[in-house]
PDB file of C-alpha atoms in Angstrom:
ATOM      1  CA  UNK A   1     108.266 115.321 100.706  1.00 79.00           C
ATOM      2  CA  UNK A   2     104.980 114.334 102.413  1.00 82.00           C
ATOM      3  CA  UNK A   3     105.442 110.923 104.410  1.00 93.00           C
ATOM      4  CA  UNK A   4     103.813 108.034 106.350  1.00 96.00           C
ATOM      5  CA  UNK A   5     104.310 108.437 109.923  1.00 97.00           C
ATOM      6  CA  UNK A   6     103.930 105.233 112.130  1.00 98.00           C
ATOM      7  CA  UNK A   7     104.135 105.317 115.899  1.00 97.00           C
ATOM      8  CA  UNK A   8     105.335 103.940 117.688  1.00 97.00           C
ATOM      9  CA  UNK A   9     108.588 102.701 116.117  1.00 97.00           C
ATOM     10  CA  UNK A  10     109.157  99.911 118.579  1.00 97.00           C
ATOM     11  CA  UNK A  11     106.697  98.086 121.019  1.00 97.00           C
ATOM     12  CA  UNK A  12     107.440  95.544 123.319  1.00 98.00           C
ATOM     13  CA  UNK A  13     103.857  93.462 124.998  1.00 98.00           C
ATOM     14  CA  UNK A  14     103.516  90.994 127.048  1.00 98.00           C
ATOM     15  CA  UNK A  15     101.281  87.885 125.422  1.00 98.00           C
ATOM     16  CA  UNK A  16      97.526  88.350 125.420  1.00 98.00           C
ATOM     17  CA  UNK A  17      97.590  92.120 125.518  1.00 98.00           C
ATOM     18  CA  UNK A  18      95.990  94.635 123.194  1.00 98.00           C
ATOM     19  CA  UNK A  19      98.051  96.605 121.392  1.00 98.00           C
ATOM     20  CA  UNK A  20      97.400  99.844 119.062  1.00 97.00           C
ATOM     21  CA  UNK A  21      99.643 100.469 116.140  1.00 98.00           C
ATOM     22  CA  UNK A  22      99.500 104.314 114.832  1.00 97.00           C
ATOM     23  CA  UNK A  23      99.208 105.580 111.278  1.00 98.00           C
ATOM     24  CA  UNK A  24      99.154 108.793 109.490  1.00 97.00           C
ATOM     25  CA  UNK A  25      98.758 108.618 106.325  1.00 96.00           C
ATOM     26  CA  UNK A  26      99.630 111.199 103.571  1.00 94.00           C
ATOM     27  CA  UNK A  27      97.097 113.987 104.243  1.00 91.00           C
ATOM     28  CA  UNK A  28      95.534 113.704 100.921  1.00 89.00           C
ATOM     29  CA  UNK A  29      95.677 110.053 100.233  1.00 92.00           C
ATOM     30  CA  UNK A  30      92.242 107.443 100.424  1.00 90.00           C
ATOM     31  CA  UNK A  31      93.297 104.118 100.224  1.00 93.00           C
ATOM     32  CA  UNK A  32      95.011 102.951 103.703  1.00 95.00           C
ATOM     33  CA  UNK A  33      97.033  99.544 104.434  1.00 96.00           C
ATOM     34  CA  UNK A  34      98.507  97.310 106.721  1.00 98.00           C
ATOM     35  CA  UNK A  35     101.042  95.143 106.256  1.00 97.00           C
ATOM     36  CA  UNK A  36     103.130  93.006 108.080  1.00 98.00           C
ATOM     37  CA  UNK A  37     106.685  91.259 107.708  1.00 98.00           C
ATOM     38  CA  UNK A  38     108.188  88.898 110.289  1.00 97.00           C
ATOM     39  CA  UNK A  39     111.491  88.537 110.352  1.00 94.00           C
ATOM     40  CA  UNK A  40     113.053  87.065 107.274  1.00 91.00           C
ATOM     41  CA  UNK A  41     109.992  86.387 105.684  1.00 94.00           C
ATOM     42  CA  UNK A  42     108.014  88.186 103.032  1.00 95.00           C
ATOM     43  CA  UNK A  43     105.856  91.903 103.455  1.00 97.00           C
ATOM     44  CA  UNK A  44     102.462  90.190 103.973  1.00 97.00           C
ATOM     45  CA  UNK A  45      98.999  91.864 103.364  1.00 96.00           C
ATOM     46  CA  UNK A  46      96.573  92.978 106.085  1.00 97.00           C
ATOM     47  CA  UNK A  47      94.216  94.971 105.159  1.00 97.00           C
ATOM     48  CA  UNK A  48      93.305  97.545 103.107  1.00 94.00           C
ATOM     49  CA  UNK A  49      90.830 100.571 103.715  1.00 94.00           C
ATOM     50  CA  UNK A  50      88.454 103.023 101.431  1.00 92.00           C
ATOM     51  CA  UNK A  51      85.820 105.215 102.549  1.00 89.00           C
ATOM     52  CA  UNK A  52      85.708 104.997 106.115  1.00 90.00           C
ATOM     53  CA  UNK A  53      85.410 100.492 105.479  1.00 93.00           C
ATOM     54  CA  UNK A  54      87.730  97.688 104.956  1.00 95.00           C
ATOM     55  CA  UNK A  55      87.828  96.814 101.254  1.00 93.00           C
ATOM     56  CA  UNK A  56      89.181  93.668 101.321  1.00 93.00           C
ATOM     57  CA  UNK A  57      91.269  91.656 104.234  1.00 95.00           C
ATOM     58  CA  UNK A  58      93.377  88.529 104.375  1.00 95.00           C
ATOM     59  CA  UNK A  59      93.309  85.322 106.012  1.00 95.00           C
ATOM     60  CA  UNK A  60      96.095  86.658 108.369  1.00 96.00           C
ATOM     61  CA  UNK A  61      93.409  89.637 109.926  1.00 97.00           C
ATOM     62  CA  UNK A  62      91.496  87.302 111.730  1.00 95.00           C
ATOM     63  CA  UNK A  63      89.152  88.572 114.848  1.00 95.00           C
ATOM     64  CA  UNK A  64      91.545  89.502 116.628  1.00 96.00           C
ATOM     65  CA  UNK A  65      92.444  92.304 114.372  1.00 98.00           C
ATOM     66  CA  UNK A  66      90.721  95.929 113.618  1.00 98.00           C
ATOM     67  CA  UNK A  67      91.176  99.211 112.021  1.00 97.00           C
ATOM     68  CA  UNK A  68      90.133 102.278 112.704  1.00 95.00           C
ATOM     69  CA  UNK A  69      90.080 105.567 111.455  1.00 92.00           C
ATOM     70  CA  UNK A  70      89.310 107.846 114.567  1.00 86.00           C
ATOM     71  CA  UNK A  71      89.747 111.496 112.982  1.00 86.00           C
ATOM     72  CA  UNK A  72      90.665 112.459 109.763  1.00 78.00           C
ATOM     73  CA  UNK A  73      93.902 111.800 110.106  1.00 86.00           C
ATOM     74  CA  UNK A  74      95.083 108.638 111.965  1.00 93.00           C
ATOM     75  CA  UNK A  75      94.515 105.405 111.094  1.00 96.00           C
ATOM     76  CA  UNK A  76      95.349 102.335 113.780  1.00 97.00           C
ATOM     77  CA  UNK A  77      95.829  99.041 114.019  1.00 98.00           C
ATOM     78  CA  UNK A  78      94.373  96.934 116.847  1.00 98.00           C
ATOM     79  CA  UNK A  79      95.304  93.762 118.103  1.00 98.00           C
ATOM     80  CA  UNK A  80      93.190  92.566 121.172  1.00 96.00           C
ATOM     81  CA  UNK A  81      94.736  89.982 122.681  1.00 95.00           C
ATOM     82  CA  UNK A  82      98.435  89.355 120.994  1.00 97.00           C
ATOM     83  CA  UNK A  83     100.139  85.839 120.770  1.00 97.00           C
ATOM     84  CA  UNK A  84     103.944  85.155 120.503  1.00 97.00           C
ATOM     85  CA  UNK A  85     103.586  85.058 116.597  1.00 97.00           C
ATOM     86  CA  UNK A  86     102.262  88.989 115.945  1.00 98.00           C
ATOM     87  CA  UNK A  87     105.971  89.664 116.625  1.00 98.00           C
ATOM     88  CA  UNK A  88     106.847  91.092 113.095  1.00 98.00           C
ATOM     89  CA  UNK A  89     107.288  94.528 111.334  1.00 98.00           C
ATOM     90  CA  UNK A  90     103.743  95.847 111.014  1.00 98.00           C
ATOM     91  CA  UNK A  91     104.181  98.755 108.231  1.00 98.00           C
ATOM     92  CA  UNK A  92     100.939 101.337 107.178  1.00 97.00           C
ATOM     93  CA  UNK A  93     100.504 102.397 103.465  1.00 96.00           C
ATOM     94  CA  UNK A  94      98.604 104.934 101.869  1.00 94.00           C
ATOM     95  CA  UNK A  95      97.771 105.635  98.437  1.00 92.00           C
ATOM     96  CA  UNK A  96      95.908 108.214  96.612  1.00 88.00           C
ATOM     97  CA  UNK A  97      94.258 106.099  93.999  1.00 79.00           C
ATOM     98  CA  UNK A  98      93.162 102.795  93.963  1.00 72.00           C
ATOM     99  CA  UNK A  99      95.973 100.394  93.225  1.00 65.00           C
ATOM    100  CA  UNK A 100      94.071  98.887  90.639  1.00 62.00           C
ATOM    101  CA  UNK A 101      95.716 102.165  88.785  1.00 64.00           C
ATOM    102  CA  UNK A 102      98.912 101.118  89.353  1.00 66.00           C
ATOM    103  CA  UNK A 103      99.231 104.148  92.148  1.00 76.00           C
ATOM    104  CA  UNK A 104     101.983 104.312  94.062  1.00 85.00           C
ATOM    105  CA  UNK A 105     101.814 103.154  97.437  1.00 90.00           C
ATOM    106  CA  UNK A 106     103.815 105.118  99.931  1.00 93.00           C
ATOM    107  CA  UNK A 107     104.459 102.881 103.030  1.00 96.00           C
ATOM    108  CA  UNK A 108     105.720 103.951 106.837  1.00 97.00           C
ATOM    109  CA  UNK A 109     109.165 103.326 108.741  1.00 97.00           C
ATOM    110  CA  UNK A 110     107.046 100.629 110.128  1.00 98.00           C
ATOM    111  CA  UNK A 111     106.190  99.398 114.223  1.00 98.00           C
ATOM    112  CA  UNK A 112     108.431  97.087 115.185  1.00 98.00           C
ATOM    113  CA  UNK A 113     105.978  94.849 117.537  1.00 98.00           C
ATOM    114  CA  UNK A 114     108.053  92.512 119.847  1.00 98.00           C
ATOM    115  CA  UNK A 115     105.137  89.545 122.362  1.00 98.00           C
ATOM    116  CA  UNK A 116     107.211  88.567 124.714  1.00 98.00           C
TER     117      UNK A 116
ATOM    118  CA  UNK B   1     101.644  77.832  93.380  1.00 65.00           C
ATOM    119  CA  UNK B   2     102.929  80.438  94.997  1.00 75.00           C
ATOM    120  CA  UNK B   3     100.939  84.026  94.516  1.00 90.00           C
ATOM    121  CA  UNK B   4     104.533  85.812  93.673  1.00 95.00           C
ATOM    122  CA  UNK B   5     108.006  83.770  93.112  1.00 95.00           C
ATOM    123  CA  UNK B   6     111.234  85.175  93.031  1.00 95.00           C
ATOM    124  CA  UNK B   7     114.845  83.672  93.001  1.00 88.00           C
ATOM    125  CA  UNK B   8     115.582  84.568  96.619  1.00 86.00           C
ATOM    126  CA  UNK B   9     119.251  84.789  95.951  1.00 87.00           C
ATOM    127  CA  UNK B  10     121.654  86.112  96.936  1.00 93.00           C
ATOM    128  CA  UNK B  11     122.994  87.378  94.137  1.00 95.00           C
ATOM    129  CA  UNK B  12     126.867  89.026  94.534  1.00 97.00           C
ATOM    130  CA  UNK B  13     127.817  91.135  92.177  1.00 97.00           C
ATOM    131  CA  UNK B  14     131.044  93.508  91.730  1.00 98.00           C
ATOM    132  CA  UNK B  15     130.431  97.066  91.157  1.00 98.00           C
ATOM    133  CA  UNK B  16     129.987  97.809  87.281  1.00 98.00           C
ATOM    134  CA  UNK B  17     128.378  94.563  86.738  1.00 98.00           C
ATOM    135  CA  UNK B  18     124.508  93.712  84.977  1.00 98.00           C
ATOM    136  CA  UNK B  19     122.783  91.650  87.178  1.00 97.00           C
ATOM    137  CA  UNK B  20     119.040  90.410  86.152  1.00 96.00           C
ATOM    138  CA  UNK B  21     116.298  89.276  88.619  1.00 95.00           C
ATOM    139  CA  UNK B  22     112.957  87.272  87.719  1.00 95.00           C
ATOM    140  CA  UNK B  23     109.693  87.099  89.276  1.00 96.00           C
ATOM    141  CA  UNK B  24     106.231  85.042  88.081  1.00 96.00           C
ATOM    142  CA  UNK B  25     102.944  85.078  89.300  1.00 95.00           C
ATOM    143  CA  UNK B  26      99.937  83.323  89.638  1.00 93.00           C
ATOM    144  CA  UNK B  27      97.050  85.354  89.041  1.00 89.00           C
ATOM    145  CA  UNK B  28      96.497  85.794  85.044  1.00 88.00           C
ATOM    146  CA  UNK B  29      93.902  88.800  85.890  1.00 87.00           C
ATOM    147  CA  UNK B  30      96.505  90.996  87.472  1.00 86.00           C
ATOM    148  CA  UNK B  31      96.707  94.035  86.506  1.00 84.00           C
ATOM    149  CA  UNK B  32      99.617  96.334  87.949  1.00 89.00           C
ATOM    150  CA  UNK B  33     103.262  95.174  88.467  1.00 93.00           C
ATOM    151  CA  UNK B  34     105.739  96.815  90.071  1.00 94.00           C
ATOM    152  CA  UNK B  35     109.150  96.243  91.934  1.00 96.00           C
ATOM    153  CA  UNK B  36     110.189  97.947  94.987  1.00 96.00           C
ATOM    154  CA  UNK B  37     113.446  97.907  97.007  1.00 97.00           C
ATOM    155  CA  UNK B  38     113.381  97.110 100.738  1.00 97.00           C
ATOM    156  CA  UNK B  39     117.108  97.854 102.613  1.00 96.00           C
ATOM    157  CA  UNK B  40     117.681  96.021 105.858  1.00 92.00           C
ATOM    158  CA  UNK B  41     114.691  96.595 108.465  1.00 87.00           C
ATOM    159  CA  UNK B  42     113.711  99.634 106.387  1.00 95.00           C
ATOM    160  CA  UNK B  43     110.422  99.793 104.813  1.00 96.00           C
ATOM    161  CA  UNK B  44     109.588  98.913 100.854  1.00 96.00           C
ATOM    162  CA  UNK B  45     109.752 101.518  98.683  1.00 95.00           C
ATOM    163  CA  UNK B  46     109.085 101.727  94.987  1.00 93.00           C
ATOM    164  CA  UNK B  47     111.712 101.335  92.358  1.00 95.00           C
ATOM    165  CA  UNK B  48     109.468 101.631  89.225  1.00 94.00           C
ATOM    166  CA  UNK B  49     106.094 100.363  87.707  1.00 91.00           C
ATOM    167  CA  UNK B  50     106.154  97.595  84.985  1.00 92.00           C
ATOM    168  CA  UNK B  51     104.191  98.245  81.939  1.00 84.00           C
ATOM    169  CA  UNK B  52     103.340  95.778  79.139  1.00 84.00           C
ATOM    170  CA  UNK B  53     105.705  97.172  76.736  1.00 84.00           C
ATOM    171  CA  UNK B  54     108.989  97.626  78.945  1.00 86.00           C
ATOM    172  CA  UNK B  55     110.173 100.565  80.822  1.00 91.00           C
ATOM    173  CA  UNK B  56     113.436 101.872  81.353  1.00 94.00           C
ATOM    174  CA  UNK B  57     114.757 104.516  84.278  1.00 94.00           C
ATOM    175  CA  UNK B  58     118.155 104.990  84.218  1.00 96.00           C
ATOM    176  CA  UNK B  59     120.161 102.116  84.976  1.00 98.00           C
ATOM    177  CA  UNK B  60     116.756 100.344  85.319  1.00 98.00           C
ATOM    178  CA  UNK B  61     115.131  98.084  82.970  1.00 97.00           C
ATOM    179  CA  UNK B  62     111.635  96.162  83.880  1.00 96.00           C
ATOM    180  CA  UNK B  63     110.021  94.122  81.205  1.00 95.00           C
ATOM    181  CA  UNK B  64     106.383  92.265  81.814  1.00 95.00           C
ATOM    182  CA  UNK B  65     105.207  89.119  79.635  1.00 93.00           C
ATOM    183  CA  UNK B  66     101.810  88.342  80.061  1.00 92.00           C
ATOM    184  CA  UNK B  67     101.313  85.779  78.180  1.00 92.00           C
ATOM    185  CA  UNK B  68     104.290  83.707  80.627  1.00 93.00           C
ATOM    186  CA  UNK B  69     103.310  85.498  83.739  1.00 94.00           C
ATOM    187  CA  UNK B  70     106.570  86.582  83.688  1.00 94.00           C
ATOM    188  CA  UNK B  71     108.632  90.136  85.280  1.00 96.00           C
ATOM    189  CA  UNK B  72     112.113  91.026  85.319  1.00 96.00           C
ATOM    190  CA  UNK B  73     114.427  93.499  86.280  1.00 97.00           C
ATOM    191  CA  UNK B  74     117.482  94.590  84.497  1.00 97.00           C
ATOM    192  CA  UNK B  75     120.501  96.454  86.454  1.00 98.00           C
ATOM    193  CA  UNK B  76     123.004  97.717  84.644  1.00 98.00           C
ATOM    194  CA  UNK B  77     126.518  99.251  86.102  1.00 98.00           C
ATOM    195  CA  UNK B  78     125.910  98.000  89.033  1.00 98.00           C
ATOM    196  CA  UNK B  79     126.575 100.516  92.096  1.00 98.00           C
ATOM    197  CA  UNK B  80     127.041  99.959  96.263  1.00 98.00           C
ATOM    198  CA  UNK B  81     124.209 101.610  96.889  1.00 98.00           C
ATOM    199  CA  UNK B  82     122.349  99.060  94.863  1.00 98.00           C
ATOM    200  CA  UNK B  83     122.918  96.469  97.285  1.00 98.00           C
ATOM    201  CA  UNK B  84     119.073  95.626  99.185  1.00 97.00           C
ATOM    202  CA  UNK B  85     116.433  93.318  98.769  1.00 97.00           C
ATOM    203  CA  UNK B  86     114.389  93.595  95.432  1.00 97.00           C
ATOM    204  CA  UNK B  87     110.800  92.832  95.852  1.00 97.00           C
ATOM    205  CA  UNK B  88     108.327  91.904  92.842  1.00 96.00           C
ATOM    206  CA  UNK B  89     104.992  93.128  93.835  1.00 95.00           C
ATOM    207  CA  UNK B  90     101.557  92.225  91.956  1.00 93.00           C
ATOM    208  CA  UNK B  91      98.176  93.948  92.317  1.00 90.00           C
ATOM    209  CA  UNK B  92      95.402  91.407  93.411  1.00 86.00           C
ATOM    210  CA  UNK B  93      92.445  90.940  90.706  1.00 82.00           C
ATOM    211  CA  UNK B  94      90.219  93.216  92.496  1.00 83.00           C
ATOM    212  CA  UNK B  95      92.779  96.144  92.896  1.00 82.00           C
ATOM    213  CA  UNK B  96      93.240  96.275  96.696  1.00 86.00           C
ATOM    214  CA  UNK B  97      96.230  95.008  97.922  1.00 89.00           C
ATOM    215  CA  UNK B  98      99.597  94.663  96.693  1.00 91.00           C
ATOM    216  CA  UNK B  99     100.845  91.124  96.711  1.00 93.00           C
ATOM    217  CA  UNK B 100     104.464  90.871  97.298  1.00 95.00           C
ATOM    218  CA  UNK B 101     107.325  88.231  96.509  1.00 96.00           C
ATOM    219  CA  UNK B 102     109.731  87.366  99.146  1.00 95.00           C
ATOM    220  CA  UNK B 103     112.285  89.588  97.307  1.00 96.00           C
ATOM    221  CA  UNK B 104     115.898  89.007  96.055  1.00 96.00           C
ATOM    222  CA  UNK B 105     119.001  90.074  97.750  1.00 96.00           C
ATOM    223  CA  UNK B 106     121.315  91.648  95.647  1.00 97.00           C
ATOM    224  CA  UNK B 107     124.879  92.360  97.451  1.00 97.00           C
ATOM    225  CA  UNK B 108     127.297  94.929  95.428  1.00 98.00           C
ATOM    226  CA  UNK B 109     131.158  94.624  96.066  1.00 97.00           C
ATOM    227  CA  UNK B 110     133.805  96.784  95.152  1.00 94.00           C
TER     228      UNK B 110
END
């Protein structure tokens, strides 16, 4: 069964470090996400992605966020310079359709990012 | 109010049991509803879509009212393996991110 594949699973950073979170999405998917959950609180939205752009972003993916898709297959999550509270579960989705449809979307194993 | 509310629980349950969890939301324009089932530090996966008129998957019921804002789940026979945290997810108005509640924690016993 195709899968999400984050890497890597667990990151530890010192405060006010940059930090890339990997994604590979299902090969023939074109809607992207992040998401992120800190511990014992709710899976929060990021971002999502269409078309090679952000479609829509919350209040949480401030500056100091960004996405990327690099090739045809990755897609990555920067943080530039992280603070004590980006320590969560940061998980990538994909999804063929638009979830307006109702599509399915299939999410990671998820980066566990620890700011120490 | 919140975007998605759910009872957060716990609910404990012994094995054979029906156990029914409720979730409302905010945003009368959304369109898609679905729940999905997160187990500990794993991530969310989907459980099943909810469609105006009810669907059923097995041991699964979901049922949407519109009109209240209004979704529920329905286990029936409760098993072990049923025991994680049950998230109610909405679609935003414009169809690009899923908007999730904070999920209820269902424990099975035997």
């Amino acid at each position: 069964e195709p899968e999400v594949t984050q890497t890597p699973s667990h990151q530890v950073t010192q405060m006010g470090q940059e930090v890339i979170l990997r994604c590979v999405p299902i090969s023939n998917h074109l809607y992207f996400y992040w998401y992120r959950q800190i511990l014992g609180q709710k899976v929060e939205f990021l971002v999502s992605f269409y078309n090679n752009e952000i479609s829509e972003k919350s209040e949480i993916f401030d500056d100091q966020f960004s996405v990327e898709r690099p090739d045809g297959s990755n897609f990555t999550l920067k943080i530039r310079s992280t603070k004590l509270e980006d320590s969560a579960m940061y998980f990538c989705a994909s999804s063929e359709m638009s979830g307006a449809l109702g599509d399915e979307a299939f999410f990671g194993q998820g980066t566990r990012l620890t700011v120490v | 109010r919140k975007e998605v509310e759910q009872d957060p629980g716990p609910f404990n349950v012994p094995e054979g049991a029906t156990v029914a969890f409720n979730c409302t939301y905010s945003n009368s324009a959304s369109q898609s509803f679905f729940w999905y089932r997160q187990d500990c530090r794993k991530e969310p996966k989907l459980l099943m879509s909810v469609y105006s008129s009810g669907n059923e998957d097995g041991r699964f019921t979901a049922q949407l009212n519109r009109a209240s804002q209004y979704i529920s789940l329905l286990i029936r026979d409760s098993k072990l393996s049923d025991s994680a945290t049950y998230l109610c997810v909405v679609i935003n108005q414009a169809g690009t991110a899923l908007i999730f509640g904070k999920g209820t924690t269902l424990s099975v016993s035997s």
